[in-house]
Coordinates of C-alpha atoms and ligand atoms in Angstrom, one line a residue:
X7 CA 27.5 18.6 -26.5
X8 CA 23.8 19.0 -25.1
X9 CA 20.7 18.7 -26.8
X10 CA 18.2 21.7 -26.7
X11 CA 14.7 21.0 -25.2
X12 CA 11.9 23.3 -26.0
X13 CA 10.9 25.8 -24.1
X14 CA 7.3 25.9 -22.4
X15 CA 6.5 29.3 -20.4
X16 CA 3.5 28.4 -17.9
X17 CA 1.0 30.4 -20.6
X18 CA 2.3 28.3 -23.3
X19 CA 1.7 24.8 -21.3
X20 CA -1.6 26.2 -20.0
X21 CA -2.9 27.3 -23.5
X22 CA -1.6 23.4 -24.5
X23 CA -3.9 22.2 -22.1
X24 CA -6.8 23.8 -24.4
X25 CA -5.6 23.5 -27.7
X26 CA -5.3 19.3 -28.6
X27 CA -2.2 17.3 -29.0
X28 CA -0.9 19.4 -31.8
X29 CA 0.7 21.4 -29.0
X30 CA 3.1 19.1 -28.0
X31 CA 6.6 18.7 -30.2
X32 CA 7.0 15.1 -31.3
X33 CA 10.6 14.0 -29.4
X34 CA 11.7 12.6 -32.1
X35 CA 11.3 13.6 -36.0
X36 CA 9.0 11.4 -38.7
X37 CA 11.4 11.6 -41.2
X38 CA 10.7 9.9 -44.6
X39 CA 13.2 7.0 -45.5
X40 CA 15.7 8.0 -47.9
X41 CA 17.1 6.1 -50.4
X42 CA 21.1 5.5 -49.3
X43 CA 23.0 6.0 -45.7
X44 CA 26.1 6.0 -45.0
X45 CA 25.5 3.9 -42.1
X46 CA 21.8 1.8 -41.4
X47 CA 21.1 0.4 -37.9
X48 CA 18.4 -2.1 -37.2
X49 CA 16.7 -1.9 -34.4
X50 CA 15.1 1.3 -32.3
X51 CA 16.0 -0.6 -29.2
X52 CA 18.4 0.9 -26.3
X53 CA 21.8 0.0 -28.4
X54 CA 20.7 0.9 -31.8
X55 CA 19.6 4.1 -30.7
X56 CA 22.8 4.9 -28.5
X57 CA 24.6 3.7 -31.3
X58 CA 23.0 6.2 -33.7
X59 CA 23.4 8.9 -31.3
X60 CA 27.6 8.0 -30.5
X61 CA 27.7 7.7 -34.3
X62 CA 26.4 11.4 -35.2
X63 CA 28.0 13.5 -31.6
X64 CA 30.8 11.3 -31.3
X65 CA 32.3 10.9 -35.0
X66 CA 30.5 13.1 -37.1
X67 CA 28.8 10.5 -38.9
X68 CA 25.6 12.5 -40.8
X69 CA 23.9 10.1 -42.9
X70 CA 22.3 7.3 -40.4
X71 CA 19.1 5.5 -40.2
X72 CA 17.9 3.6 -37.4
X73 CA 15.4 1.0 -38.9
X74 CA 12.8 -0.4 -36.5
X75 CA 10.0 -3.0 -37.3
X76 CA 7.2 -1.5 -34.7
X77 CA 7.9 1.0 -32.8
X78 CA 10.8 3.1 -30.3
X79 CA 10.6 1.4 -26.8
X80 CA 8.8 -1.3 -27.9
X81 CA 10.9 -4.3 -27.3
X82 CA 13.0 -5.1 -24.4
X83 CA 14.4 -1.1 -23.5
X84 CA 10.6 -0.5 -22.6
X85 CA 10.3 -4.4 -20.6
X86 CA 13.6 -4.5 -18.2
X87 CA 13.4 -4.3 -14.3
X88 CA 15.5 -1.1 -15.1
X89 CA 18.8 -2.1 -13.0
X90 CA 21.4 -0.8 -13.9
X91 CA 24.9 -2.4 -11.9
X92 CA 28.8 -3.4 -12.6
X93 CA 29.5 -6.0 -10.0
X94 CA 30.7 -8.6 -12.6
X95 CA 33.4 -10.5 -11.9
X96 CA 35.6 -11.0 -15.3
X97 CA 37.8 -7.7 -15.9
X98 CA 36.5 -7.5 -19.6
X99 CA 33.2 -7.0 -18.0
X100 CA 33.4 -5.5 -14.6
X101 CA 35.2 -2.3 -16.4
X102 CA 32.6 -2.4 -19.4
X103 CA 29.6 -2.0 -17.5
X104 CA 31.6 0.5 -15.2
X105 CA 32.1 2.5 -17.8
X106 CA 28.5 2.2 -18.9
X107 CA 27.5 3.3 -15.0
X108 CA 30.2 6.3 -15.2
X109 CA 27.5 7.5 -18.2
X110 CA 24.1 6.6 -16.4
X111 CA 25.6 8.8 -13.9
X112 CA 25.4 12.0 -16.2
X113 CA 23.6 10.5 -19.2
X114 CA 20.4 13.0 -18.0
X115 CA 22.8 16.4 -18.3
X116 CA 24.5 14.5 -21.6
X117 CA 20.8 13.7 -23.5
X118 CA 18.8 17.2 -21.4
X119 CA 17.0 14.5 -21.0
X120 CA 15.9 13.2 -17.4
X121 CA 16.1 9.8 -17.3
X122 CA 16.2 9.9 -13.6
X123 CA 18.9 8.0 -12.6
X124 CA 18.7 6.8 -9.0
X125 CA 22.0 5.1 -7.2
X126 CA 19.6 3.5 -4.6
X127 CA 22.2 0.8 -4.1
X128 CA 22.0 -3.3 -5.5
X129 CA 22.7 -5.6 -2.8
X130 CA 23.0 -9.4 -3.5
X131 CA 22.3 -11.1 -0.8
X132 CA 24.1 -14.8 0.9
X133 CA 22.6 -17.4 2.3
X134 CA 25.4 -19.5 3.4
X135 CA 29.6 -19.5 4.4
X136 CA 30.5 -20.7 0.4
X137 CA 28.2 -17.9 -0.7
X138 CA 29.6 -14.8 1.0
X139 CA 33.3 -16.1 -0.3
X140 CA 32.0 -16.2 -3.5
X141 CA 30.9 -12.7 -3.2
X142 CA 34.0 -11.7 -1.5
X143 CA 35.8 -12.8 -4.5
X144 CA 33.7 -11.1 -6.5
X145 CA 33.9 -7.6 -4.6
X146 CA 37.5 -7.7 -4.4
X147 CA 38.0 -8.0 -8.6
X148 CA 35.7 -5.0 -8.1
X149 CA 37.7 -3.0 -5.7
X150 CA 40.9 -3.8 -7.2
X151 CA 39.9 -2.4 -10.7
X152 CA 38.3 0.3 -9.0
X153 CA 34.9 -0.3 -8.7
X154 CA 33.1 0.2 -5.6
X155 CA 32.1 -2.9 -3.6
X156 CA 30.9 -3.5 0.0
X157 CA 31.0 -6.5 1.6
X158 CA 28.5 -7.0 4.6
X159 CA 28.3 -9.2 7.2
X160 CA 24.2 -9.9 8.2
X161 CA 24.4 -7.0 10.2
X162 CA 25.4 -4.8 8.2
X163 CA 22.9 -5.8 5.1
X164 CA 20.7 -5.6 8.6
X165 CA 21.2 -1.9 9.5
X166 CA 21.3 -0.7 5.3
X167 CA 18.0 -2.9 4.0
X168 CA 16.1 -2.3 7.7
X169 CA 13.0 -3.5 5.7
X170 CA 14.5 -7.2 6.2
X171 CA 12.9 -8.0 9.2
X172 CA 14.8 -10.2 11.6
X173 CA 14.9 -13.8 10.8
X174 CA 12.1 -16.1 12.5
X175 CA 9.7 -15.8 9.6
X176 CA 12.4 -16.5 6.4
X177 CA 12.8 -19.9 5.2
X178 CA 16.6 -19.8 4.1
X179 CA 17.9 -16.9 6.4
X180 CA 20.3 -14.3 5.2
X181 CA 24.1 -14.4 6.6
X182 CA 25.7 -10.9 4.7
X183 CA 25.7 -9.7 1.1
X184 CA 27.6 -7.7 -1.3
X185 CA 26.7 -3.9 -1.9
X186 CA 26.9 -1.8 -4.6
X187 CA 26.2 1.5 -3.5
X188 CA 26.1 2.9 -7.2
X189 CA 24.4 0.6 -8.5
X190 CA 20.6 1.0 -9.1
X191 CA 18.3 1.9 -10.9
X192 CA 17.2 4.1 -14.3
X193 CA 13.7 4.9 -15.7
X194 CA 13.9 3.0 -19.2
X195 CA 10.8 4.6 -21.6
X196 CA 13.2 7.5 -21.0
X197 CA 16.0 6.2 -22.0
X198 CA 14.5 5.2 -25.3
X199 CA 12.7 8.4 -25.2
X200 CA 15.9 10.5 -24.4
X201 CA 18.5 9.0 -27.2
X202 CA 15.9 9.0 -29.9
X203 CA 15.4 12.6 -29.3
X204 CA 18.8 13.6 -28.9
X205 CA 20.1 11.0 -32.2
X206 CA 17.0 12.6 -34.2
X207 CA 18.6 16.2 -33.0
X208 CA 21.2 15.5 -34.6
X209 CA 20.1 14.5 -37.9
X210 CA 19.8 10.8 -37.5
X211 CA 16.5 9.6 -39.4
X212 CA 14.5 7.5 -36.8
X213 CA 12.0 5.3 -38.9
X214 CA 9.4 3.3 -37.5
X215 CA 7.7 0.8 -39.1
X216 CA 10.1 -0.8 -41.5
X217 CA 11.2 -4.3 -40.9
X218 CA 14.7 -5.4 -42.2
X219 CA 14.3 -8.4 -44.2
X220 CA 17.6 -9.3 -45.9
X221 CA 21.2 -7.7 -46.7
X222 CA 21.7 -6.6 -50.4
X223 CA 25.3 -7.7 -51.3
X224 CA 27.7 -7.2 -54.5
X225 CA 31.0 -9.2 -55.0
X226 CA 31.5 -10.2 -51.1
X227 CA 30.6 -6.4 -49.8
X228 CA 27.5 -5.3 -48.3
X229 CA 25.7 -2.7 -50.0
X230 CA 22.4 -2.1 -48.4
X231 CA 19.2 -3.8 -46.7
X232 CA 15.7 -4.9 -48.2
X233 CA 13.2 -3.7 -45.7
X234 CA 9.3 -3.7 -45.8
X235 CA 9.4 0.0 -47.4
X236 CA 11.9 -1.0 -50.3
X237 CA 15.5 -1.0 -50.4
X238 CA 18.1 0.8 -49.0
X239 CA 21.4 1.8 -49.7
X240 CA 24.3 1.6 -46.7
X241 CA 27.6 2.0 -46.3
X242 CA 27.8 0.1 -43.7
X243 CA 24.4 -1.8 -41.5
X244 CA 24.6 -2.7 -38.0
X245 CA 22.4 -5.1 -36.2
X246 CA 20.8 -4.2 -32.9
X247 CA 18.4 -6.2 -32.7
X248 CA 18.8 -8.3 -29.3
X249 CA 16.2 -11.0 -29.3
X250 CA 15.9 -11.3 -32.6
X251 CA 19.5 -11.9 -33.0
X252 CA 19.2 -15.3 -33.6
X253 CA 16.6 -14.1 -36.4
X254 CA 20.0 -12.1 -37.9
X255 CA 21.9 -15.1 -37.9
X256 CA 19.6 -16.6 -40.0
X257 CA 19.3 -14.5 -42.4
X258 CA 23.1 -14.1 -43.1
X259 CA 23.8 -17.3 -43.2
X260 CA 25.6 -17.6 -39.6
X261 CA 24.9 -19.9 -37.1
X262 CA 24.7 -17.9 -34.0
X263 CA 25.7 -19.2 -30.7
X264 CA 22.7 -17.3 -29.0
X265 CA 19.7 -18.4 -27.8
X266 CA 16.1 -16.3 -27.4
X267 CA 14.4 -17.0 -24.1
X268 CA 12.1 -15.7 -22.0
X269 CA 12.0 -13.2 -19.1
X270 CA 9.2 -12.9 -16.9
X271 CA 8.2 -9.8 -14.0
X272 CA 5.6 -8.0 -12.4
X273 CA 4.7 -5.3 -10.6
X274 CA 2.4 -4.7 -7.3
X275 CA -0.3 -2.1 -6.5
X276 CA 1.6 1.0 -5.3
X277 CA 2.3 1.4 -1.5
X278 CA 4.2 4.2 1.0
X279 CA 8.2 3.4 0.2
X280 CA 9.2 0.6 1.8
X281 CA 12.3 -1.4 -0.3
X282 CA 14.6 1.3 -0.3
X283 CA 17.4 -0.5 -2.5
X284 CA 17.5 -3.3 -5.4
X285 CA 17.5 -6.7 -3.3
X286 CA 18.9 -10.3 -4.8
X287 CA 17.9 -12.8 -3.1
X288 CA 18.9 -16.7 -4.3
X289 CA 17.8 -19.3 -2.6
X290 CA 17.5 -23.1 -3.0
X291 CA 14.3 -23.5 -5.2
X292 CA 14.3 -19.9 -6.8
X293 CA 15.1 -16.0 -7.0
X294 CA 13.6 -12.9 -6.7
X295 CA 15.1 -9.2 -7.8
X296 CA 13.0 -6.9 -6.0
X297 CA 12.9 -3.2 -6.3
X298 CA 10.1 -0.2 -5.5
X299 CA 8.9 2.0 -8.8
X300 CA 8.8 5.3 -8.0
X301 CA 4.9 5.6 -8.0
X302 CA 5.7 2.8 -5.2
X303 CA 4.7 -0.5 -6.9
X304 CA 6.8 -3.5 -5.9
X305 CA 9.0 -4.7 -9.1
X306 CA 10.1 -8.2 -9.3
X307 CA 11.3 -10.8 -11.6
X308 CA 13.1 -14.3 -10.9
X309 CA 14.6 -16.9 -13.5
X310 CA 14.0 -17.3 -17.3
X311 CA 11.0 -19.7 -18.3
X312 CA 13.7 -22.2 -19.5
X313 CA 13.1 -22.5 -22.9
X314 CA 14.0 -20.9 -25.5
X315 CA 11.2 -18.8 -27.5
X316 CA 10.1 -15.6 -29.3
X317 CA 6.7 -15.6 -27.5
X318 CA 6.0 -13.1 -25.0
X319 CA 3.8 -15.4 -23.1
X320 CA 5.4 -17.1 -19.7
X321 CA 4.7 -19.6 -17.4
X322 CA 2.6 -19.1 -14.3
X323 CA 4.4 -21.3 -12.3
X324 CA 7.7 -18.9 -12.9
X325 CA 5.6 -16.1 -11.9
X326 CA 4.6 -18.4 -8.4
X327 CA 8.0 -19.3 -7.6
X328 CA 8.9 -15.4 -8.0
X329 CA 6.1 -14.2 -5.3
X330 CA 7.1 -17.3 -3.3
X331 CA 10.5 -16.1 -3.0
X332 CA 9.4 -12.6 -2.5
X333 CA 7.2 -13.0 0.1
X334 CA 10.0 -15.2 1.6
X335 CA 12.1 -12.4 1.7
X336 CA 9.6 -9.4 2.5
X337 CA 6.8 -11.6 4.5
X338 CA 5.0 -7.8 4.6
X339 CA 4.2 -7.7 1.0
X340 CA 2.3 -10.8 1.1
X341 CA -1.1 -9.1 0.3
X342 CA -0.3 -7.0 -2.1
X343 CA -2.1 -7.3 -4.9
X344 CA -0.3 -7.6 -8.6
X345 CA -1.2 -5.4 -10.9
X346 CA 0.8 -5.8 -14.0
X347 CA 2.5 -9.1 -15.3
X348 CA 5.3 -8.7 -18.3
X349 CA 7.7 -10.9 -20.3
X350 CA 10.1 -9.7 -22.9
X351 CA 12.4 -11.8 -24.9
X352 CA 16.6 -12.0 -23.7
X353 CA 19.1 -13.1 -26.6
X354 CA 21.2 -15.4 -24.4
X355 CA 25.1 -16.3 -25.3
X356 CA 26.1 -19.3 -23.6
X357 CA 28.9 -17.9 -21.3
X358 CA 26.6 -14.7 -20.3
X359 CA 28.9 -12.0 -22.1
X360 CA 27.4 -9.9 -25.1
X361 CA 28.9 -9.6 -28.5
X362 CA 30.3 -6.7 -30.4
X363 CA 31.4 -7.8 -33.7
X364 CA 31.8 -8.0 -37.2
X365 CA 29.7 -10.5 -38.9
X366 CA 30.1 -12.1 -42.2
X367 CA 31.2 -8.8 -44.0
X368 CA 33.6 -6.4 -43.2
X369 CA 31.0 -3.8 -43.3
X370 CA 28.3 -5.5 -41.1
X371 CA 28.4 -5.5 -37.6
X372 CA 26.2 -7.4 -34.6
X373 CA 25.2 -6.0 -31.5
X374 CA 24.0 -8.5 -29.3
X375 CA 24.0 -11.3 -26.9
X376 CA 23.5 -9.2 -24.0
X377 CA 21.8 -11.9 -21.9
X378 CA 20.2 -10.4 -18.7
X379 CA 22.6 -7.1 -18.7
X380 CA 21.5 -5.5 -21.8
X381 CA 19.6 -2.4 -20.5
X382 CA 22.8 -1.5 -17.7
X383 CA 25.1 -1.6 -20.8
X384 CA 23.3 1.0 -23.3
X385 CA 25.6 4.0 -23.3
X386 CA 28.9 1.5 -23.2
X387 CA 27.8 -0.5 -26.0
X388 CA 26.1 2.7 -27.7
X389 CA 29.8 4.6 -27.3
X390 CA 31.7 1.3 -28.2
X391 CA 29.7 0.2 -31.0
X392 CA 29.9 3.5 -32.8
X393 CA 34.0 3.7 -32.2
X394 CA 33.8 0.7 -34.3
X395 CA 32.1 1.5 -36.8
X396 CA 33.3 4.5 -37.5
X397 CA 37.0 3.9 -37.1
X398 CA 37.0 0.7 -37.9
X399 CA 38.7 -0.7 -34.7
X400 CA 37.6 -2.4 -31.8
X401 CA 37.7 -0.2 -28.5
X402 CA 39.9 -2.3 -25.7
X403 CA 36.4 -2.4 -23.7
X404 CA 35.4 -4.5 -26.3
X405 CA 37.9 -6.4 -27.4
X406 CA 37.6 -9.6 -25.8
X407 CA 33.7 -9.6 -26.9
X408 CA 34.5 -11.3 -30.5
X409 CA 31.8 -14.0 -32.6
X410 CA 35.0 -15.9 -33.2
X411 CA 35.6 -16.5 -29.1
X412 CA 32.8 -19.2 -28.9
X413 CA 35.2 -21.3 -31.9
X414 CA 38.4 -20.6 -30.3
X415 CA 36.6 -21.3 -27.1
X416 CA 38.4 -17.9 -25.5
X417 CA 35.0 -17.7 -23.3
X418 CA 34.1 -15.0 -20.7
X419 CA 32.1 -17.0 -18.6
X420 CA 30.4 -14.5 -16.5
X421 CA 28.5 -17.3 -14.8
X422 CA 31.5 -18.3 -12.3
X423 CA 31.7 -15.1 -11.4
X424 CA 28.7 -16.1 -8.7
X425 CA 26.5 -18.7 -7.0
X426 CA 23.7 -17.4 -9.1
X427 CA 22.6 -18.5 -12.2
X428 CA 20.8 -15.3 -12.8
X429 CA 21.9 -12.0 -12.5
X430 CA 19.9 -9.1 -13.7
Ligands
FAD526 C1 11.8 -9.0 -17.8 C2 12.8 -8.5 -18.2 C3 14.0 -8.1 -17.4 C4 14.8 -7.5 -17.7 N1 15.8 -6.7 -16.4 C5 16.5 -6.1 -16.8 C6 17.7 -5.2 -16.3 O1 17.2 -5.1 -14.8 N2 18.7 -4.8 -16.4 C7 19.4 -5.5 -17.3 O2 20.3 -4.7 -17.5 N3 19.0 -5.4 -18.5 C8 17.6 -6.3 -18.4 N4 17.1 -7.2 -19.0 C9 17.9 -7.1 -20.4 C10 17.3 -5.9 -21.2 O3 15.7 -5.5 -21.3 C11 17.7 -6.3 -23.1 O4 19.3 -7.0 -23.0 C12 18.3 -5.1 -23.8 O5 16.7 -4.2 -23.7 C13 18.5 -5.2 -25.1 O6 18.5 -4.5 -26.1 P1 17.6 -3.5 -26.5 O7 17.4 -2.5 -25.7 O8 18.6 -2.9 -27.8 O9 16.5 -4.3 -27.6 P2 15.3 -4.2 -27.5 O10 14.5 -2.9 -27.4 O11 14.5 -5.6 -27.7 O12 15.4 -3.5 -29.4 C14 15.8 -4.3 -30.6 C15 14.6 -3.7 -31.5 O13 15.0 -4.1 -32.6 C16 13.8 -4.3 -33.3 N5 13.7 -5.5 -34.5 C17 14.7 -7.0 -34.4 N6 14.0 -7.5 -35.7 C18 14.1 -6.1 -36.8 C19 14.0 -5.9 -37.9 N7 14.2 -7.1 -38.6 N8 14.0 -5.1 -38.6 C20 13.9 -3.6 -38.1 N9 13.8 -3.8 -36.5 C21 13.6 -4.7 -35.8 C22 12.6 -4.7 -32.0 O14 11.3 -4.2 -33.1 C23 12.9 -4.2 -31.0 O15 12.4 -2.7 -30.8 C24 15.2 -7.5 -18.9 C25 15.1 -8.3 -19.8 C26 13.4 -8.3 -19.4 C27 12.5 -9.3 -20.6

């Protein structure tokens, strides 16, 4: 089902130009908080909004609220580097991320909102024969699962990524790479706005400036949440707060195997089209993943800052590492000025895989531990989490992503999937 957009004629647009901001209709309703809901979703990031949308669209749950302590899109959904891909090693992860990638392909149509999916290709570069073996293993695992992956030698990489000038100036040269052509980018703000608008059109209440401060329980069952706007009764509660997942563990008295870490990114002044895909370059002294935005800015990021923190101010030295790696890869961008840099918080699990599971109570769910993969996963996460909440049974795609795996030792160690400590 698609959501109908308001229709604008040339005349109405012209009239709106002169009649002030009241002309534009808000994308989602500013409805008042009600006293009770079937499902309360905490956090209006990508996962919370997508879960609410699928609860309403796929399962007919009508009384759904998304409670957001700040603004829609204020969190990491609007702070990431927009990369989507499904090139994971483990089946438990690559099938799930492939489900997400297939949904990205049609999301603009489904939401009737242009999220600007751009399958420009994600290319992991290898600098040694050992890394080529590791990439070949991952590519083979993907292909066996029906996911596109292309192992390239050096000549193939240079042909595909013409911006990579021949060796000579580069300190650590490239011997090959693994391409996922259907990987690429999606406009992150549009994802938040598109899901918010579509959920709202289906009757979901999206309440901003409403912080959830506690869970209300009666006789071992959750009955609602305490919020900065007063108590709200709820049949079921879903926490989808990403970087704040650890704080939810504290709220519920459940220590979680999650640490919040800072990740920075930056964008340069715009230039003519230069970088045609997403390039990931990890060398012995650092890492950069780099792409060009539709406006022409060169977007890049690298490793986490390396210490747990909820702050959004990172270390300057991390930015220097990223820039040095970027210039080592693409010497032609050396003179560009950085226009803007920012940071966000990532909820890191120790095995690099996410959690969607019940937490402490039968009717309370945790959607978190997204590490670096929390943007690209949004469409699959929303659909799977909504199915779990609505039916009480975890769909196959997320059955392994339990909280208990950290106690039982059945980890989904995605970090073993390649030479790279960071995978965005
Ligand atoms: C610099 C950077 C680059 C990244 N690049 C990529 C990338 O290229 N690809 C990729 O897949 N991932 C990437 N990520 C990771 C990705 O952005 C996150 O994993 C993902 O956005 C998290 O999910 P979300 O969108 O639901 O989170 P958020 O947008 O952070 O949503 C959580 C919301 O919960 C709200 N909240 C928290 N506590 C409460 C409370 N008590 N009550 C009410 N509301 C609450 C917050 O205000 C927030 O709005 C990157 C992250 C960063 C920081």
